[in-house]
Backbone as CSV, one residue per row, in Angstrom:
resi,resn,N_x,N_y,N_z,CA_x,CA_y,CA_z,C_x,C_y,C_z
1,MET,100.511,195.804,10.820,100.561,197.195,11.173,101.642,197.382,12.229
2,LYS,102.465,198.376,12.041,103.582,198.630,12.932,103.119,199.447,14.137
3,LYS,103.524,199.012,15.337,103.176,199.748,16.551,104.065,200.980,16.671
4,ALA,103.478,202.046,17.173,104.248,203.256,17.415,105.180,203.030,18.594
5,ALA,106.354,203.573,18.491,107.327,203.452,19.584,106.805,204.229,20.789
6,PRO,107.055,203.705,21.985,106.615,204.433,23.176,107.281,205.802,23.229
7,ARG,106.534,206.791,23.716,107.074,208.146,23.824,108.154,208.181,24.895
8,GLN,109.181,208.854,24.593,110.261,208.966,25.549,110.180,210.315,26.240
9,SER,110.674,210.370,27.465,110.590,211.604,28.247,111.315,212.751,27.553
10,HIS,112.384,212.433,26.818,113.101,213.474,26.083,112.194,214.121,25.045
11,ASP,111.413,213.304,24.338,110.484,213.829,23.336,109.431,214.711,23.990
12,ALA,108.909,214.259,25.128,107.896,215.044,25.838,108.490,216.367,26.312
13,ALA,109.716,216.324,26.813,110.369,217.554,27.266,110.588,218.517,26.104
14,MET,110.941,217.991,24.945,111.137,218.843,23.772,109.814,219.471,23.335
15,ARG,108.742,218.692,23.391,107.423,219.250,23.055,107.045,220.334,24.063
16,ASP,107.322,220.089,25.345,107.047,221.102,26.368,107.818,222.385,26.077
17,ARG,109.064,222.246,25.672,109.873,223.425,25.354,109.296,224.165,24.141
18,GLU,108.820,223.414,23.162,108.206,224.041,21.994,106.942,224.798,22.383
19,VAL,106.116,224.185,23.219,104.888,224.840,23.665,105.232,226.077,24.487
20,ALA,106.212,225.959,25.365,106.627,227.113,26.169,107.125,228.238,25.270
21,GLY,107.898,227.889,24.257,108.390,228.893,23.317,107.256,229.571,22.559
22,ARG,106.281,228.794,22.120,105.122,229.357,21.407,104.295,230.244,22.341
23,PHE,104.201,229.836,23.610,103.476,230.642,24.597,104.149,232.004,24.748
24,LEU,105.469,232.016,24.845,106.198,233.289,24.944,106.030,234.112,23.676
25,GLU,105.992,233.446,22.529,105.746,234.133,21.259,104.350,234.767,21.262
26,LEU,103.362,234.041,21.800,102.004,234.573,21.910,101.982,235.823,22.775
27,LEU,102.681,235.776,23.899,102.723,236.952,24.774,103.304,238.157,24.056
28,GLY,104.377,237.936,23.308,104.981,239.027,22.555,104.046,239.579,21.486
29,ALA,103.361,238.687,20.782,102.427,239.125,19.741,101.260,239.911,20.341
30,MET,100.783,239.459,21.478,99.676,240.167,22.127,100.129,241.545,22.606
31,LYS,101.322,241.615,23.164,101.839,242.903,23.633,101.997,243.859,22.451
32,ARG,102.533,243.361,21.345,102.694,244.200,20.164,101.346,244.676,19.648
33,TYR,100.365,243.787,19.606,99.033,244.157,19.140,98.455,245.270,20.006
34,VAL,98.541,245.095,21.313,97.963,246.086,22.227,98.707,247.407,22.132
35,ARG,100.020,247.364,22.110,100.811,248.604,22.119,100.863,249.304,20.767
36,GLU,100.872,248.542,19.683,101.075,249.156,18.372,99.811,249.270,17.541
37,LEU,98.921,248.309,17.653,97.789,248.283,16.745,96.499,248.821,17.344
38,LEU,96.391,248.849,18.670,95.252,249.522,19.295,95.671,250.963,19.515
39,PRO,95.066,251.904,18.834,95.510,253.293,18.969,95.291,253.801,20.397
40,PRO,96.354,254.054,21.137,96.201,254.394,22.545,95.596,255.773,22.805
41,LEU,96.020,256.762,22.061,95.556,258.111,22.359,94.513,258.614,21.367
42,ALA,94.311,257.874,20.289,93.311,258.276,19.305,91.920,258.092,19.882
43,SER,91.039,258.919,19.501,89.636,258.829,19.911,89.472,258.790,21.429
44,GLY,90.255,259.582,22.125,90.086,259.678,23.577,90.666,258.526,24.363
45,GLY,91.557,257.750,23.754,92.147,256.619,24.458,93.209,257.055,25.448
46,MET,93.722,256.081,26.188,94.762,256.368,27.172,95.951,255.455,26.931
47,SER,97.068,255.822,27.523,98.269,255.010,27.368,98.061,253.646,28.015
48,GLU,98.842,252.686,27.541,98.759,251.327,28.071,99.105,251.298,29.554
49,GLU,100.076,252.115,29.975,100.476,252.152,31.379,99.342,252.655,32.267
50,ARG,98.673,253.729,31.831,97.545,254.262,32.621,96.402,253.244,32.669
51,PHE,96.150,252.619,31.540,95.093,251.616,31.465,95.376,250.472,32.430
52,ARG,96.598,249.941,32.372,96.969,248.835,33.266,96.916,249.256,34.732
53,THR,97.308,250.492,35.016,97.279,250.966,36.401,95.844,251.049,36.911
54,LEU,94.933,251.555,36.103,93.525,251.596,36.516,92.972,250.185,36.700
55,LEU,93.326,249.276,35.798,92.898,247.882,35.950,93.452,247.277,37.247
56,THR,94.704,247.562,37.543,95.335,247.027,38.750,94.662,247.586,39.997
57,LEU,94.353,248.874,39.990,93.649,249.462,41.133,92.288,248.804,41.331
58,ARG,91.608,248.522,40.227,90.317,247.842,40.343,90.509,246.429,40.890
59,TYR,91.550,245.747,40.445,91.827,244.380,40.890,92.131,244.335,42.393
60,TYR,93.010,245.220,42.846,93.408,245.208,44.259,92.391,245.881,45.167
61,GLY,91.619,246.796,44.636,90.701,247.565,45.481,91.436,248.685,46.173
62,LYS,92.481,248.335,46.864,93.332,249.296,47.551,94.731,248.720,47.507
63,GLY,95.682,249.504,47.066,97.026,248.976,46.942,98.084,249.982,47.302
64,TYR,99.227,249.464,47.702,100.374,250.298,48.039,101.291,250.411,46.832
65,LEU,102.037,251.481,46.779,102.860,251.814,45.631,103.747,250.647,45.187
66,LYS,104.484,250.049,46.100,105.393,248.962,45.719,104.637,247.770,45.160
67,THR,103.507,247.436,45.756,102.697,246.319,45.265,102.174,246.608,43.866
68,LEU,101.657,247.813,43.670,101.120,248.196,42.370,102.219,248.238,41.313
69,ALA,103.388,248.766,41.672,104.492,248.857,40.725,104.962,247.462,40.324
70,THR,105.061,246.568,41.287,105.480,245.202,40.998,104.477,244.517,40.085
71,HIS,103.202,244.701,40.368,102.147,244.073,39.566,102.203,244.540,38.113
72,ASP,102.436,245.837,37.914,102.423,246.399,36.562,103.780,246.391,35.877
73,GLY,104.841,246.086,36.613,106.166,246.085,36.019,106.694,247.478,35.732
74,LEU,106.230,248.450,36.509,106.697,249.825,36.362,107.611,250.165,37.531
75,SER,108.457,251.167,37.345,109.275,251.616,38.461,108.372,252.352,39.452
76,SER,108.748,252.302,40.711,107.958,252.987,41.743,107.873,254.479,41.467
77,SER,108.971,255.086,41.002,108.954,256.535,40.765,108.028,256.896,39.601
78,ALA,108.079,256.116,38.514,107.192,256.391,37.372,105.735,256.207,37.773
79,LEU,105.464,255.143,38.528,104.089,254.897,38.951,103.615,255.975,39.917
80,CYS,104.495,256.431,40.796,104.132,257.488,41.746,103.718,258.753,41.001
81,ILE,104.470,259.122,39.978,104.136,260.304,39.175,102.775,260.115,38.505
82,MET,102.558,258.931,37.926,101.281,258.661,37.257,100.128,258.689,38.255
83,LEU,100.319,258.068,39.412,99.255,258.048,40.418,98.961,259.450,40.945
84,ASN,99.987,260.276,41.100,99.754,261.658,41.523,98.875,262.390,40.519
85,ARG,99.132,262.164,39.228,98.285,262.789,38.191,96.852,262.242,38.263
86,MET,96.739,260.935,38.489,95.409,260.333,38.578,94.645,260.857,39.798
87,VAL,95.353,261.120,40.883,94.716,261.708,42.064,94.234,263.117,41.720
88,GLU,95.080,263.900,41.052,94.700,265.254,40.632,93.492,265.244,39.703
89,GLU,93.425,264.248,38.830,92.315,264.137,37.872,91.060,263.535,38.509
90,GLY,91.191,263.008,39.720,90.049,262.418,40.404,89.805,260.951,40.071
91,PHE,90.767,260.304,39.386,90.613,258.896,39.022,91.057,257.951,40.135
92,ALA,91.887,258.445,41.036,92.384,257.642,42.149,92.342,258.486,43.418
93,ALA,92.268,257.801,44.533,92.304,258.469,45.836,93.505,257.935,46.596
94,ARG,94.112,258.821,47.380,95.285,258.456,48.159,94.924,258.535,49.636
95,ALA,95.417,257.587,50.408,95.178,257.592,51.852,96.449,257.165,52.564
96,GLY,96.732,257.815,53.679,97.894,257.452,54.482,97.599,256.237,55.341
97,ASP,98.655,255.531,55.684,98.560,254.359,56.552,98.675,254.844,57.991
98,GLN,97.689,254.534,58.814,97.703,255.011,60.200,98.832,254.382,61.007
99,ASP,99.229,253.163,60.664,100.300,252.485,61.384,101.686,252.969,60.958
100,ASP,101.838,253.317,59.702,103.127,253.754,59.174,102.866,254.868,58.163
101,ARG,103.100,256.089,58.571,102.763,257.247,57.732,103.573,257.316,56.443
102,ARG,104.658,256.530,56.362,105.439,256.523,55.121,104.705,255.763,54.026
103,ASN,103.835,254.855,54.406,103.072,254.069,53.436,101.825,254.825,53.006
104,VAL,101.600,254.845,51.728,100.431,255.500,51.160,99.707,254.474,50.301
105,SER,98.402,254.392,50.469,97.628,253.472,49.632,96.840,254.273,48.603
106,TYR,96.513,253.588,47.522,95.741,254.190,46.441,94.564,253.287,46.138
107,GLU,93.471,253.917,45.737,92.327,253.139,45.286,91.607,253.898,44.187
108,LEU,90.851,253.157,43.424,90.104,253.700,42.301,88.891,254.464,42.820
109,THR,88.622,255.612,42.231,87.432,256.387,42.582,86.302,256.039,41.610
110,ALA,85.139,256.581,41.869,84.013,256.384,40.951,84.343,256.966,39.572
111,ALA,85.007,258.127,39.554,85.411,258.724,38.275,86.442,257.847,37.568
112,GLY,87.356,257.241,38.334,88.346,256.340,37.763,87.695,255.095,37.189
113,THR,86.706,254.572,37.892,85.970,253.405,37.403,85.244,253.740,36.103
114,ALA,84.617,254.910,36.061,83.906,255.329,34.850,84.885,255.495,33.684
115,ARG,86.049,256.084,33.948,87.044,256.282,32.887,87.587,254.942,32.404
116,LEU,87.844,254.020,33.333,88.312,252.687,32.976,87.261,251.963,32.144
117,ASN,86.013,252.020,32.565,84.942,251.362,31.813,84.810,251.944,30.404
118,ALA,84.965,253.267,30.280,84.910,253.903,28.959,86.060,253.415,28.083
119,GLU,87.251,253.276,28.666,88.406,252.795,27.897,88.230,251.330,27.525
120,LEU,87.707,250.522,28.428,87.425,249.121,28.102,86.431,249.030,26.956
121,GLU,85.420,249.862,26.984,84.413,249.886,25.912,85.040,250.308,24.586
122,ARG,85.886,251.331,24.615,86.553,251.817,23.407,87.428,250.718,22.813
123,ARG,88.204,250.060,23.660,89.093,249.005,23.179,88.302,247.793,22.679
124,THR,87.213,247.478,23.345,86.348,246.381,22.904,85.793,246.682,21.519
125,ASP,85.355,247.910,21.293,84.836,248.300,19.981,85.907,248.178,18.899
126,LEU,87.138,248.601,19.212,88.222,248.498,18.236,88.501,247.039,17.873
127,ILE,88.528,246.175,18.882,88.798,244.764,18.622,87.639,244.129,17.862
128,CYS,86.410,244.467,18.244,85.250,243.933,17.513,85.299,244.346,16.048
129,GLY,85.722,245.566,15.792,85.862,246.018,14.410,86.891,245.197,13.652
130,ALA,87.958,244.815,14.329,88.988,243.993,13.691,88.481,242.579,13.414
131,PHE,87.513,242.113,14.192,86.951,240.775,13.976,86.276,240.657,12.611
132,ASP,85.939,241.784,11.999,85.311,241.747,10.675,86.227,241.094,9.642
133,ARG,87.528,241.032,9.937,88.477,240.399,9.020,88.467,238.885,9.133
134,MET,87.736,238.355,10.103,87.662,236.901,10.309,86.296,236.392,9.885
135,GLY,86.279,235.174,9.412,85.011,234.516,9.122,84.428,233.938,10.401
136,ALA,83.195,233.455,10.314,82.499,232.931,11.492,83.230,231.752,12.126
137,VAL,83.726,230.843,11.312,84.432,229.670,11.842,85.723,230.098,12.537
138,GLU,86.446,231.018,11.912,87.700,231.486,12.509,87.444,232.213,13.829
139,LYS,86.372,233.021,13.891,86.015,233.702,15.152,85.718,232.688,16.250
140,THR,84.988,231.636,15.898,84.653,230.600,16.881,85.914,229.907,17.367
141,ARG,86.789,229.542,16.461,88.048,228.898,16.849,88.890,229.825,17.725
142,PHE,88.893,231.109,17.393,89.639,232.104,18.171,89.079,232.187,19.588
143,ALA,87.754,232.234,19.704,87.111,232.302,21.025,87.426,231.064,21.863
144,VAL,87.377,229.892,21.240,87.698,228.641,21.941,89.170,228.652,22.367
145,ALA,90.046,229.127,21.492,91.471,229.186,21.819,91.722,230.106,23.016
146,ILE,91.026,231.231,23.062,91.181,232.150,24.198,90.772,231.463,25.490
147,GLU,89.639,230.775,25.471,89.188,230.065,26.674,90.184,228.987,27.086
148,THR,90.736,228.294,26.102,91.732,227.258,26.379,92.976,227.870,27.014
149,ILE,93.440,228.977,26.478,94.629,229.647,27.014,94.361,230.158,28.427
150,LEU,93.216,230.791,28.638,92.899,231.291,29.987,92.814,230.156,30.995
151,SER,92.227,229.055,30.579,92.149,227.881,31.447,93.545,227.333,31.741
152,GLY,94.378,227.288,30.716,95.747,226.807,30.894,96.552,227.700,31.807
153,ILE,96.393,229.010,31.664,97.109,229.945,32.532,96.653,229.776,33.975
154,ALA,95.349,229.593,34.166,94.848,229.353,35.530,95.464,228.100,36.114
155,ARG,95.594,227.076,35.301,96.187,225.816,35.774,97.670,225.986,36.063
156,LEU,98.394,226.705,35.200,99.814,226.980,35.436,100.015,227.800,36.714
157,SER,99.064,228.667,37.001,99.148,229.533,38.174,98.743,228.833,39.454
158,ASP,98.066,227.699,39.336,97.570,226.976,40.497,98.751,226.489,41.337
159,THR,98.770,226.888,42.607,99.878,226.522,43.475,99.563,225.329,44.361
160,GLU,98.374,224.795,44.259,97.991,223.662,45.121,98.544,222.373,44.623
């Protein structure tokens, strides 16, 4: 029986590049699915930008415009306009910074939390409906793959 040749670092680096490329492909496919295949405004839905902004407000608890814009990848001016509308609608609250009046913080209100939860529920229902196209084994493999990816992302993000 012939022994396998020892793996060379070049081969490992090429595999890493392939995995990195597939990971980027996954991100693109997920973005396309969310933006194109989940109906954003149908059945009372909201735009992806508003959804992400509400999620970000929930994540930060209280955030400043530049921090929120950086997190969501939106321009500060576009996010400011959206947040002003959310304040008018009662989904977000605005507060001035006592140390620096130029800084304004935003946080999610109870109405914003309720609206976000309703949108999460709507999107969950849409995705669950799409799961009907998968068999039981495929659903299980998909669920395991998601956990594996989330675990991998946590490990990639680990700075220790």
